[in-house]
């Protein structure tokens, strides 16, 4: 990950103008900061003794002007500087979300949703913060540090050298605490991701939790996550408190020494009063970037750790993607050939081995067999949710890996046991089958799925909100909605994976009609337990341990 700074810098490129504006304003503000103590020195030493009131008023007005300019610069840095960070943050989030859409089932099988959500939200927010403050803060801190030191040397060399002692002291503090800080932030991210995942899973499964009356168990698990978070964040604050107070103390100690020594120089006539006051102001200007560097030490590791995770995420290659030379296919006829297909989810034992199966266009084929035999797996290989490890699957004589994913998947419709609905209206959920469908087509699809009675009975009709994952609908209604969605999509190939297994026999019988309608004229793969479900099948295939036991 040595190219991290380069990759970070690449995000600034589209915003060069904004960056230049922000950066130059921040630099100008820093310079004005330096000019102020000098102005005070000149004011006291040169202007005051002249007793010229007009000049004094003029100088004050000049000072006011400087402050007004500075206020304007602050606005630029505050608004446009943050705009820069925000633009980079949203661009990164867009890229991450885009990448998320490309990742395969195999990736999501091994992820916790809460972790992924944390990456796209909190991580990127912290990166955005660094993107804004990052380069300019560090540059300005160093610039003011050096500038103030030069001016102090110009005013009084021995005093300046005395003040500069703070630099090695701070460096030692940074060396001691910086590493611990980085490590603690890394750990803290892990803790946050952990409890995000815990909360996410708890809410998703809250109905199961309450059905089992396992709230206490969940509370205990959460208390552990929460406790870990508390301990880690406390550790972070402990390190922060120690380093901040030590750094504050050493700075103030130096300041007191400088005051004493300065007073002595003034008494001995080696320094003017104005020079002394100006010098004390310079000491404060000199200390500010040291404070800044301390806070940079706090925010940088957070942003950097986040950026590193972000890069790692973008670098995970989607293991299912368009192969080289893949071509889009039009509407397929639906002749399916599994040729010598082997597949396993992991390196361990294969789920399918050397499966051969030919399905004619328009044929309805049913898979039966014990649970875990590999029926769902056979179906999942067809839309390339996973890729075969050996052999090939052909549709209309073309290897599915020679088709673009989009065109392949547009030819296949799937209805599963647990229907996932989006938290919108019935209309939106049906239209998900084809986003550009007209109102008439949506109504027609609803009728085909025999959903029109259900819709008519609802006060809001098609605009009824289905609730998260469709919780406000019954199992049969959800299944019908899923069928309507596929009717709208109208693919030549259909997969019904235990589509009616969760329903009671009566509802199942009612839905059979909708399914029969759906299967008409399509190559259909049915997975089912009940004989009634597969009565219409042209052929029944028994799967045992990933092999065809009988037909
Ligand atoms: P069926 O649909 O016939 O009940 P599956 O095809 O779902 O069976 O599963 C076949 C085997 O593959 C099972 O042993 C199951 O544990 C395993 N399996 C299914 N899905 C996954 C997955 N996403 N990751 C790892 N193993 C899986
Ligand atoms: Mg299954």
Coordinates of C-alpha atoms and ligand atoms in Angstrom, one line a residue:
X1 CA 0.0 0.0 0.0
X2 CA 2.9 2.4 -0.7
X3 CA 0.9 4.1 -3.4
X4 CA -1.7 5.4 -0.9
X5 CA -0.7 9.1 -1.0
X6 CA -0.7 8.9 -4.8
X7 CA -4.2 7.4 -4.9
X8 CA -5.3 10.0 -2.4
X9 CA -3.9 12.8 -4.5
X10 CA -5.8 11.5 -7.5
X11 CA -9.1 12.5 -5.9
X12 CA -8.0 16.2 -5.8
X13 CA -7.3 16.3 -9.5
X14 CA -10.9 17.1 -10.7
X15 CA -11.1 19.9 -8.1
X16 CA -7.8 21.7 -8.8
X17 CA -9.4 25.1 -8.9
X18 CA -11.2 24.6 -5.6
X19 CA -8.0 23.2 -4.0
X20 CA -6.0 26.2 -5.2
X21 CA -8.5 28.6 -3.8
X22 CA -8.7 26.9 -0.5
X23 CA -5.0 26.4 -0.2
X24 CA -4.0 29.9 -1.1
X25 CA -6.6 31.4 1.3
X26 CA -5.4 29.2 4.1
X27 CA -1.8 30.3 3.4
X28 CA -2.7 33.9 3.3
X29 CA -4.6 33.6 6.6
X30 CA -1.5 32.0 8.1
X31 CA 0.7 34.9 6.8
X32 CA -1.6 37.5 8.3
X33 CA -1.4 35.7 11.6
X34 CA 2.4 36.1 11.4
X35 CA 2.2 39.8 10.5
X36 CA 0.1 40.7 13.6
X37 CA 2.8 40.5 16.3
X38 CA 5.2 42.5 14.1
X39 CA 2.5 45.2 13.6
X40 CA 2.0 45.4 17.4
X41 CA 5.7 45.8 18.0
X42 CA 5.9 48.6 15.4
X43 CA 2.8 50.2 16.9
X44 CA 4.2 50.3 20.4
X45 CA 7.9 51.1 19.7
X46 CA 7.6 53.4 16.7
X47 CA 4.1 54.9 16.6
X48 CA 3.2 55.5 20.2
X49 CA 6.3 57.7 21.1
X50 CA 5.5 60.0 18.1
X51 CA 2.2 61.1 19.8
X52 CA 0.6 61.5 16.4
X53 CA -3.1 60.6 17.0
X54 CA -4.0 60.6 13.3
X55 CA -1.4 58.1 12.5
X56 CA -2.4 55.9 15.4
X57 CA -6.1 55.9 14.3
X58 CA -4.9 55.2 10.7
X59 CA -2.9 52.2 12.0
X60 CA -5.8 50.9 13.9
X61 CA -8.0 51.1 10.8
X62 CA -5.3 49.3 9.0
X63 CA -5.4 46.6 11.6
X64 CA -9.2 46.4 11.3
X65 CA -8.8 46.0 7.5
X66 CA -6.4 43.1 8.1
X67 CA -9.0 41.4 10.4
X68 CA -11.7 41.9 7.8
X69 CA -9.6 40.3 5.1
X70 CA -8.8 37.5 7.5
X71 CA -12.5 37.0 8.2
X72 CA -13.1 36.7 4.4
X73 CA -10.3 34.1 4.1
X74 CA -11.9 32.1 7.0
X75 CA -15.1 32.0 5.1
X76 CA -13.4 30.7 2.0
X77 CA -11.5 28.0 4.0
X78 CA -14.6 27.1 6.0
X79 CA -17.1 26.9 3.1
X80 CA -15.1 26.1 0.0
X81 CA -12.5 24.1 1.8
X82 CA -15.2 21.9 3.3
X83 CA -16.9 21.7 -0.1
X84 CA -13.7 20.3 -1.5
X85 CA -13.6 17.6 1.2
X86 CA -17.3 16.9 0.8
X87 CA -16.9 16.5 -3.0
X88 CA -14.1 14.1 -2.5
X89 CA -16.1 12.2 0.1
X90 CA -19.2 11.9 -2.1
X91 CA -17.1 10.8 -5.1
X92 CA -15.5 8.1 -3.0
X93 CA -18.9 7.0 -1.7
X94 CA -20.2 6.8 -5.3
X95 CA -17.3 4.7 -6.3
X96 CA -17.6 2.4 -3.4
X97 CA -21.3 1.9 -3.9
X98 CA -20.8 1.3 -7.6
X99 CA -18.1 -1.3 -6.7
X100 CA -20.5 -2.9 -4.2
X101 CA -23.0 -3.5 -7.0
X102 CA -20.4 -5.5 -8.9
X103 CA -19.4 -7.9 -6.2
X104 CA -20.6 -11.4 -6.3
X105 CA -22.7 -13.6 -4.1
X106 CA -19.5 -15.3 -3.0
X107 CA -18.3 -12.0 -1.6
X108 CA -21.5 -11.2 0.3
X109 CA -21.6 -14.8 1.7
X110 CA -18.6 -13.9 3.8
X111 CA -19.4 -10.3 4.8
X112 CA -21.3 -8.7 7.7
X113 CA -23.7 -6.0 6.4
X114 CA -22.9 -3.7 9.3
X115 CA -19.2 -3.7 8.5
X116 CA -19.9 -2.8 4.9
X117 CA -22.3 0.0 6.0
X118 CA -19.6 1.4 8.3
X119 CA -17.2 1.5 5.4
X120 CA -19.6 3.5 3.2
X121 CA -20.6 5.9 5.9
X122 CA -18.3 6.6 8.9
X123 CA -15.0 5.7 7.1
X124 CA -15.7 8.0 4.2
X125 CA -16.8 10.8 6.5
X126 CA -13.5 10.7 8.3
X127 CA -11.6 10.5 5.0
X128 CA -13.5 13.6 3.8
X129 CA -12.5 15.4 6.9
X130 CA -8.8 14.6 6.2
X131 CA -9.3 15.4 2.6
X132 CA -10.3 19.0 3.5
X133 CA -7.9 19.6 6.4
X134 CA -5.2 17.2 5.3
X135 CA -2.6 18.8 3.0
X136 CA -3.3 22.5 3.9
X137 CA -3.2 22.0 7.7
X138 CA 0.1 20.2 7.6
X139 CA 1.6 22.7 5.2
X140 CA 0.3 25.8 7.1
X141 CA 1.4 24.3 10.4
X142 CA 4.9 23.9 9.1
X143 CA 4.9 27.3 7.4
X144 CA 3.7 29.2 10.5
X145 CA 6.1 27.2 12.7
X146 CA 9.1 28.2 10.5
X147 CA 7.8 31.7 9.9
X148 CA 7.3 32.4 13.6
X149 CA 10.7 31.0 14.4
X150 CA 12.4 33.3 11.8
X151 CA 10.6 36.3 13.1
X152 CA 11.4 35.5 16.7
X153 CA 15.1 35.1 15.7
X154 CA 14.9 38.4 14.0
X155 CA 13.5 40.0 17.2
X156 CA 15.7 38.4 19.8
X157 CA 18.1 35.4 19.1
X158 CA 18.6 34.1 22.7
X159 CA 14.8 34.2 23.5
X160 CA 14.0 32.6 20.2
X161 CA 16.4 29.7 20.9
X162 CA 14.9 29.3 24.3
X163 CA 11.4 29.0 22.8
X164 CA 12.6 26.6 20.1
X165 CA 13.3 24.0 22.9
X166 CA 9.6 23.1 22.6
X167 CA 10.2 21.6 19.2
X168 CA 12.3 18.6 20.3
X169 CA 10.1 18.2 23.4
X170 CA 7.0 17.9 21.2
X171 CA 8.8 15.6 18.8
X172 CA 9.5 13.2 21.7
X173 CA 5.9 13.4 22.9
X174 CA 4.7 12.7 19.4
X175 CA 7.0 9.8 19.0
X176 CA 5.8 8.3 22.3
X177 CA 2.0 8.9 21.8
X178 CA 1.6 9.0 18.0
X179 CA 2.0 5.3 17.5
X180 CA -0.3 4.4 20.4
X181 CA -2.9 6.8 19.0
X182 CA -2.8 5.1 15.5
X183 CA -3.1 1.7 17.0
X184 CA -6.0 2.8 19.2
X185 CA -7.9 4.3 16.3
X186 CA -7.5 1.1 14.3
X187 CA -8.9 -0.9 17.2
X188 CA -11.7 1.6 17.6
X189 CA -12.8 1.2 14.0
X190 CA -13.0 -2.6 14.5
X191 CA -15.2 -2.0 17.6
X192 CA -17.6 0.4 15.8
X193 CA -17.9 -2.1 12.9
X194 CA -18.6 -4.9 15.3
X195 CA -21.4 -3.2 17.1
X196 CA -22.8 -1.8 13.8
X197 CA -23.0 -5.4 12.6
X198 CA -24.6 -6.5 15.9
X199 CA -27.3 -3.8 15.7
X200 CA -27.9 -4.5 12.1
X201 CA -28.4 -8.2 12.7
X202 CA -30.5 -7.7 15.8
X203 CA -32.9 -5.4 14.0
X204 CA -33.0 -7.7 10.9
X205 CA -33.8 -10.6 13.2
X206 CA -35.9 -8.8 15.9
X207 CA -38.9 -11.0 15.1
X208 CA -36.9 -14.2 15.7
X209 CA -35.3 -12.7 18.9
X210 CA -38.8 -11.9 20.3
X211 CA -40.3 -15.2 19.2
X212 CA -37.6 -17.0 21.1
X213 CA -37.8 -14.5 24.0
X214 CA -34.0 -14.3 23.7
X215 CA -33.9 -10.6 24.5
X216 CA -31.6 -11.2 27.5
X217 CA -29.2 -13.1 25.4
X218 CA -29.1 -10.4 22.8
X219 CA -28.7 -7.8 25.5
X220 CA -25.7 -9.7 26.9
X221 CA -24.1 -10.0 23.4
X222 CA -24.7 -6.3 22.8
X223 CA -23.4 -5.4 26.3
X224 CA -20.1 -7.1 25.3
X225 CA -19.8 -5.2 22.1
X226 CA -20.7 -1.9 23.8
X227 CA -18.3 -2.6 26.6
X228 CA -15.5 -3.3 24.2
X229 CA -16.2 -0.1 22.4
X230 CA -16.2 1.8 25.7
X231 CA -12.9 0.4 26.8
X232 CA -11.2 1.1 23.5
X233 CA -12.5 4.6 23.2
X234 CA -11.5 5.3 26.8
X235 CA -8.1 4.1 26.0
X236 CA -8.1 6.5 23.1
X237 CA -9.1 9.4 25.4
X238 CA -6.5 8.4 27.9
X239 CA -3.8 8.6 25.4
X240 CA -5.2 11.9 24.1
X241 CA -5.6 13.4 27.5
X242 CA -2.0 12.5 28.5
X243 CA -0.4 13.8 25.3
X244 CA -2.5 17.0 25.3
X245 CA -1.9 17.9 28.9
X246 CA 1.8 17.1 28.6
X247 CA 2.1 19.1 25.5
X248 CA 0.2 22.0 27.0
X249 CA 2.3 22.0 30.2
X250 CA 5.6 22.0 28.3
X251 CA 4.4 24.9 26.1
X252 CA 3.3 26.9 29.1
X253 CA 6.5 26.1 30.9
X254 CA 8.5 27.5 28.0
X255 CA 6.3 30.5 27.9
X256 CA 6.9 31.3 31.6
X257 CA 10.6 30.9 31.1
X258 CA 10.5 33.2 28.1
X259 CA 8.5 35.8 30.1
X260 CA 11.1 35.8 32.9
X261 CA 14.0 36.0 30.6
X262 CA 12.3 38.6 28.4
X263 CA 11.5 40.8 31.4
X264 CA 15.2 40.6 32.5
X265 CA 16.3 41.6 29.0
X266 CA 13.9 44.6 29.1
X267 CA 15.1 45.7 32.5
X268 CA 18.7 45.6 31.3
X269 CA 17.7 47.7 28.3
X270 CA 18.5 44.9 25.8
X271 CA 15.0 44.8 24.5
X272 CA 12.2 47.3 23.9
X273 CA 8.8 46.9 25.6
X274 CA 7.1 46.6 22.1
X275 CA 9.6 44.0 21.1
X276 CA 8.9 42.1 24.3
X277 CA 5.1 42.1 23.8
X278 CA 5.4 41.3 20.1
X279 CA 7.7 38.4 21.0
X280 CA 5.1 37.0 23.5
X281 CA 2.5 37.2 20.8
X282 CA 4.9 35.5 18.4
X283 CA 5.4 32.7 20.9
X284 CA 1.6 32.1 20.8
X285 CA 1.6 32.1 17.0
X286 CA 4.5 29.6 17.3
X287 CA 2.7 27.3 19.7
X288 CA -0.5 27.2 17.6
X289 CA 0.8 24.9 14.9
X290 CA 2.2 22.7 17.6
X291 CA -1.3 22.3 18.9
X292 CA -2.4 21.8 15.3
X293 CA 0.1 19.1 14.7
X294 CA -1.2 17.4 17.8
X295 CA -4.7 17.4 16.4
X296 CA -3.4 16.2 13.0
X297 CA -1.8 13.3 14.8
X298 CA -5.3 12.5 16.1
X299 CA -7.3 12.9 12.9
X300 CA -4.8 11.6 10.3
X301 CA -4.5 8.0 11.5
X302 CA -8.3 7.8 11.5
X303 CA -8.7 9.1 8.0
X304 CA -5.7 7.2 6.7
X305 CA -6.9 3.9 8.2
X306 CA -10.2 4.5 6.6
X307 CA -8.7 5.3 3.3
X308 CA -6.6 2.2 3.5
X309 CA -9.7 0.1 4.1
X310 CA -11.5 2.0 1.3
X311 CA -8.6 1.1 -1.1
X312 CA -8.6 -2.5 -0.1
X313 CA -12.4 -2.6 -0.7
X314 CA -12.1 -1.1 -4.1
X315 CA -9.3 -3.6 -4.9
X316 CA -11.4 -6.7 -4.2
X317 CA -11.9 -8.0 -7.6
X318 CA -15.5 -9.0 -8.5
X319 CA -15.0 -12.8 -9.0
X320 CA -18.0 -12.8 -11.3
X321 CA -17.8 -10.3 -14.1
X322 CA -18.0 -10.1 -17.9
X323 CA -15.3 -12.4 -19.4
X324 CA -13.0 -11.1 -22.1
X325 CA -14.9 -11.0 -25.4
X326 CA -18.3 -11.6 -23.8
X327 CA -21.1 -10.5 -26.1
X328 CA -24.6 -9.4 -25.3
X329 CA -27.3 -11.9 -26.3
X330 CA -30.8 -11.1 -27.4
X331 CA -33.9 -13.0 -26.2
X332 CA -32.8 -16.7 -25.8
X333 CA -34.9 -19.7 -26.8
X334 CA -34.0 -21.4 -23.6
X335 CA -32.2 -24.7 -24.5
X336 CA -30.1 -25.4 -21.4
X337 CA -27.1 -27.7 -21.3
X338 CA -25.2 -28.5 -18.1
X339 CA -22.0 -30.2 -19.5
X340 CA -19.9 -32.1 -17.0
X341 CA -20.4 -29.4 -14.4
X342 CA -18.5 -29.5 -11.1
X343 CA -18.8 -26.9 -8.4
X344 CA -18.0 -26.3 -4.7
X345 CA -18.5 -23.1 -2.6
X346 CA -15.1 -23.4 -1.0
X347 CA -12.0 -25.5 -1.4
X348 CA -13.7 -28.2 0.7
X349 CA -15.9 -30.9 -0.6
X350 CA -17.6 -30.2 -4.0
X351 CA -21.3 -29.8 -4.1
X352 CA -21.8 -30.9 -7.7
X353 CA -19.5 -33.2 -9.6
X354 CA -19.6 -34.0 -13.3
X355 CA -23.3 -33.1 -13.7
X356 CA -24.7 -33.6 -17.2
X357 CA -28.2 -32.4 -18.0
X358 CA -29.9 -31.2 -21.2
X359 CA -33.2 -29.2 -21.0
X360 CA -35.2 -28.5 -24.1
X361 CA -36.6 -25.0 -24.8
X362 CA -40.0 -24.6 -23.2
X363 CA -39.6 -27.8 -21.1
X364 CA -40.5 -27.8 -17.4
X365 CA -38.1 -29.8 -15.4
X366 CA -38.5 -30.5 -11.7
X367 CA -35.7 -31.2 -9.2
X368 CA -36.4 -33.2 -6.1
X369 CA -34.1 -34.6 -3.5
X370 CA -33.2 -34.2 0.1
X371 CA -32.3 -30.9 1.6
X372 CA -28.7 -29.9 0.9
X373 CA -28.5 -32.2 -2.1
X374 CA -27.5 -29.3 -4.4
X375 CA -30.8 -28.3 -6.1
X376 CA -30.5 -24.6 -5.3
X377 CA -26.9 -24.7 -6.3
X378 CA -27.8 -26.1 -9.7
X379 CA -30.2 -23.1 -10.2
X380 CA -27.7 -20.5 -8.9
X381 CA -25.1 -21.5 -11.5
X382 CA -27.4 -20.6 -14.4
X383 CA -27.5 -16.8 -13.8
X384 CA -23.8 -17.0 -12.9
X385 CA -24.4 -16.1 -9.2
X386 CA -21.4 -18.5 -8.9
X387 CA -19.2 -19.8 -11.6
X388 CA -18.7 -23.5 -12.3
X389 CA -15.3 -24.8 -11.3
X390 CA -15.2 -27.4 -14.1
X391 CA -17.3 -28.0 -17.2
X392 CA -19.7 -25.5 -18.8
X393 CA -23.3 -24.4 -18.9
X394 CA -24.6 -23.6 -22.4
X395 CA -27.8 -21.8 -23.3
X396 CA -28.9 -22.1 -26.9
X397 CA -25.4 -23.6 -27.5
X398 CA -23.6 -20.6 -26.2
X399 CA -21.4 -20.8 -23.0
X400 CA -23.0 -18.5 -20.5
X401 CA -19.5 -17.0 -19.8
X402 CA -19.5 -15.8 -23.4
X403 CA -22.6 -13.7 -22.7
X404 CA -22.5 -10.4 -20.9
X405 CA -23.9 -10.8 -17.3
X406 CA -26.6 -8.2 -17.9
X407 CA -28.0 -9.9 -21.0
X408 CA -27.7 -13.3 -19.5
X409 CA -29.6 -12.3 -16.4
X410 CA -32.2 -10.4 -18.3
X411 CA -33.1 -13.8 -19.8
X412 CA -33.7 -15.5 -16.4
X413 CA -36.5 -14.9 -13.8
X414 CA -36.2 -16.3 -10.3
X415 CA -38.9 -16.8 -7.7
X416 CA -37.6 -18.1 -4.4
X417 CA -39.1 -19.2 -1.1
X418 CA -38.3 -16.0 0.8
X419 CA -39.3 -13.1 -1.4
X420 CA -37.3 -9.9 -0.9
X421 CA -39.4 -6.8 -1.4
X422 CA -38.1 -3.2 -1.2
X423 CA -39.6 -0.9 1.4
X424 CA -41.7 1.0 -1.2
X425 CA -45.1 0.6 -2.7
X426 CA -46.6 -2.4 -4.4
X427 CA -46.3 -0.6 -7.7
X428 CA -42.6 0.1 -7.2
X429 CA -42.0 -3.5 -6.3
X430 CA -43.8 -4.9 -9.4
X431 CA -42.0 -2.3 -11.6
X432 CA -38.7 -3.6 -10.3
X433 CA -39.1 -6.3 -12.9
X434 CA -38.8 -3.8 -15.7
X435 CA -38.1 -0.2 -14.6
X436 CA -39.6 1.4 -17.7
X437 CA -42.9 -0.5 -17.5
X438 CA -46.1 1.5 -18.2
X439 CA -49.0 1.7 -15.7
X440 CA -51.0 -0.6 -18.0
X441 CA -48.3 -3.2 -18.1
X442 CA -48.0 -3.1 -14.3
X443 CA -51.7 -3.6 -13.9
X444 CA -51.6 -6.4 -16.4
X445 CA -48.8 -8.1 -14.6
X446 CA -50.7 -7.8 -11.3
X447 CA -53.7 -9.4 -13.0
X448 CA -51.6 -12.3 -14.4
X449 CA -50.3 -13.0 -10.9
X450 CA -53.9 -12.8 -9.6
X451 CA -53.0 -9.9 -7.4
X452 CA -55.7 -7.6 -8.6
X453 CA -58.2 -8.8 -5.9
X454 CA -55.6 -8.1 -3.2
X455 CA -54.9 -4.7 -4.6
X456 CA -58.5 -3.8 -4.9
X457 CA -59.1 -4.6 -1.3
X458 CA -56.4 -2.2 -0.1
X459 CA -57.3 1.4 0.5
X460 CA -54.2 2.8 -1.2
X461 CA -54.3 0.1 -4.0
X462 CA -51.0 -0.1 -5.9
X463 CA -49.6 2.7 -3.8
X464 CA -49.8 0.6 -0.6
X465 CA -46.5 0.6 1.3
X466 CA -45.3 -3.0 1.8
X467 CA -43.0 -2.2 4.7
X468 CA -39.4 -3.3 5.1
X469 CA -38.8 -6.5 3.2
X470 CA -42.6 -6.6 2.6
X471 CA -43.6 -7.3 6.2
X472 CA -47.0 -5.9 5.8
X473 CA -48.0 -8.5 3.2
X474 CA -48.9 -12.1 3.8
X475 CA -46.6 -14.9 2.4
X476 CA -49.0 -15.6 -0.4
X477 CA -49.3 -12.0 -1.3
X478 CA -45.6 -11.5 -1.4
X479 CA -45.2 -14.6 -3.6
X480 CA -47.8 -13.2 -6.0
X481 CA -46.0 -9.9 -6.1
X482 CA -42.8 -11.8 -6.9
X483 CA -44.6 -13.5 -9.7
X484 CA -46.0 -10.3 -11.1
X485 CA -42.5 -8.8 -11.0
X486 CA -41.3 -11.7 -13.2
X487 CA -44.3 -11.5 -15.5
X488 CA -43.3 -8.0 -16.2
X489 CA -39.7 -9.0 -16.8
X490 CA -41.0 -11.7 -19.1
X491 CA -37.8 -13.8 -19.4
X492 CA -37.6 -17.0 -21.5
X493 CA -36.1 -19.0 -18.6
X494 CA -37.7 -19.4 -15.2
X495 CA -36.4 -20.7 -11.9
X496 CA -38.9 -21.5 -9.2
X497 CA -36.9 -22.5 -6.2
X498 CA -39.3 -23.8 -3.6
X499 CA -41.4 -20.8 -4.5
X500 CA -44.5 -22.2 -2.7
X501 CA -42.9 -24.3 0.0
X502 CA -43.5 -21.7 2.7
X503 CA -47.2 -21.5 1.9
X504 CA -50.1 -23.5 3.3
X505 CA -51.6 -26.0 0.8
X506 CA -54.6 -23.9 0.1
X507 CA -52.7 -20.8 -0.8
X508 CA -50.2 -22.9 -2.7
X509 CA -53.0 -24.3 -4.8
X510 CA -54.2 -20.8 -5.5
X511 CA -50.8 -19.7 -6.5
X512 CA -50.2 -22.7 -8.7
X513 CA -52.4 -21.1 -11.3
X514 CA -50.4 -18.0 -11.3
X515 CA -47.2 -20.0 -11.6
X516 CA -48.6 -22.1 -14.4
X517 CA -49.4 -18.9 -16.2
X518 CA -45.9 -17.7 -15.6
X519 CA -44.3 -20.9 -16.8
X520 CA -46.3 -21.0 -20.1
X521 CA -43.9 -20.9 -23.0
X522 CA -40.8 -20.7 -20.8
X523 CA -38.0 -23.1 -20.0
X524 CA -38.7 -23.8 -16.3
X525 CA -36.6 -25.2 -13.5
X526 CA -38.7 -26.1 -10.5
X527 CA -37.4 -27.1 -7.1
X528 CA -40.1 -28.5 -4.8
X529 CA -40.9 -31.0 -2.1
X530 CA -44.6 -31.4 -2.6
X531 CA -45.7 -33.7 -5.4
X532 CA -48.6 -31.3 -6.2
X533 CA -46.1 -28.6 -7.2
X534 CA -44.3 -30.7 -9.7
X535 CA -47.4 -32.5 -11.2
X536 CA -47.2 -30.3 -14.3
X537 CA -43.5 -31.0 -14.9
X538 CA -42.4 -32.7 -18.2
X539 CA -39.6 -34.5 -16.4
X540 CA -38.6 -35.1 -12.8
X541 CA -34.9 -35.3 -11.9
X542 CA -33.9 -36.7 -8.5
X543 CA -30.7 -35.1 -7.1
X544 CA -28.6 -36.9 -4.5
X545 CA -25.3 -35.5 -3.3
X546 CA -24.9 -33.3 -6.3
X547 CA -25.6 -36.2 -8.8
X548 CA -28.6 -37.2 -10.8
X549 CA -29.9 -40.3 -9.1
X550 CA -32.7 -41.0 -11.5
X551 CA -34.9 -39.2 -14.0
Ligands
LIG1 P1 -30.7 -27.8 -1.7 O1 -31.2 -26.6 -2.4 O2 -30.7 -29.1 -2.5 O3 -31.3 -28.0 -0.4 P2 -28.2 -26.4 -1.7 O4 -27.9 -26.3 -3.2 O5 -28.7 -25.1 -1.1 O6 -29.1 -27.6 -1.4 O7 -26.9 -26.7 -0.9 C1 -26.0 -27.7 -1.3 C2 -24.8 -27.7 -0.4 O8 -24.1 -26.5 -0.5 C3 -25.2 -27.8 1.1 O9 -24.3 -28.7 1.7 C4 -25.0 -26.4 1.6 O10 -24.5 -26.4 2.9 C5 -23.9 -25.8 0.7 N1 -24.1 -24.4 0.5 C6 -25.2 -23.8 -0.1 N2 -25.1 -22.5 -0.2 C7 -23.8 -22.2 0.2 C8 -23.1 -21.0 0.3 N3 -23.5 -19.8 0.0 N4 -21.8 -21.1 0.8 C9 -21.3 -22.3 1.2 N5 -22.0 -23.4 1.1 C10 -23.2 -23.4 0.7
LIG2 MG1 -32.6 -25.2 -1.8

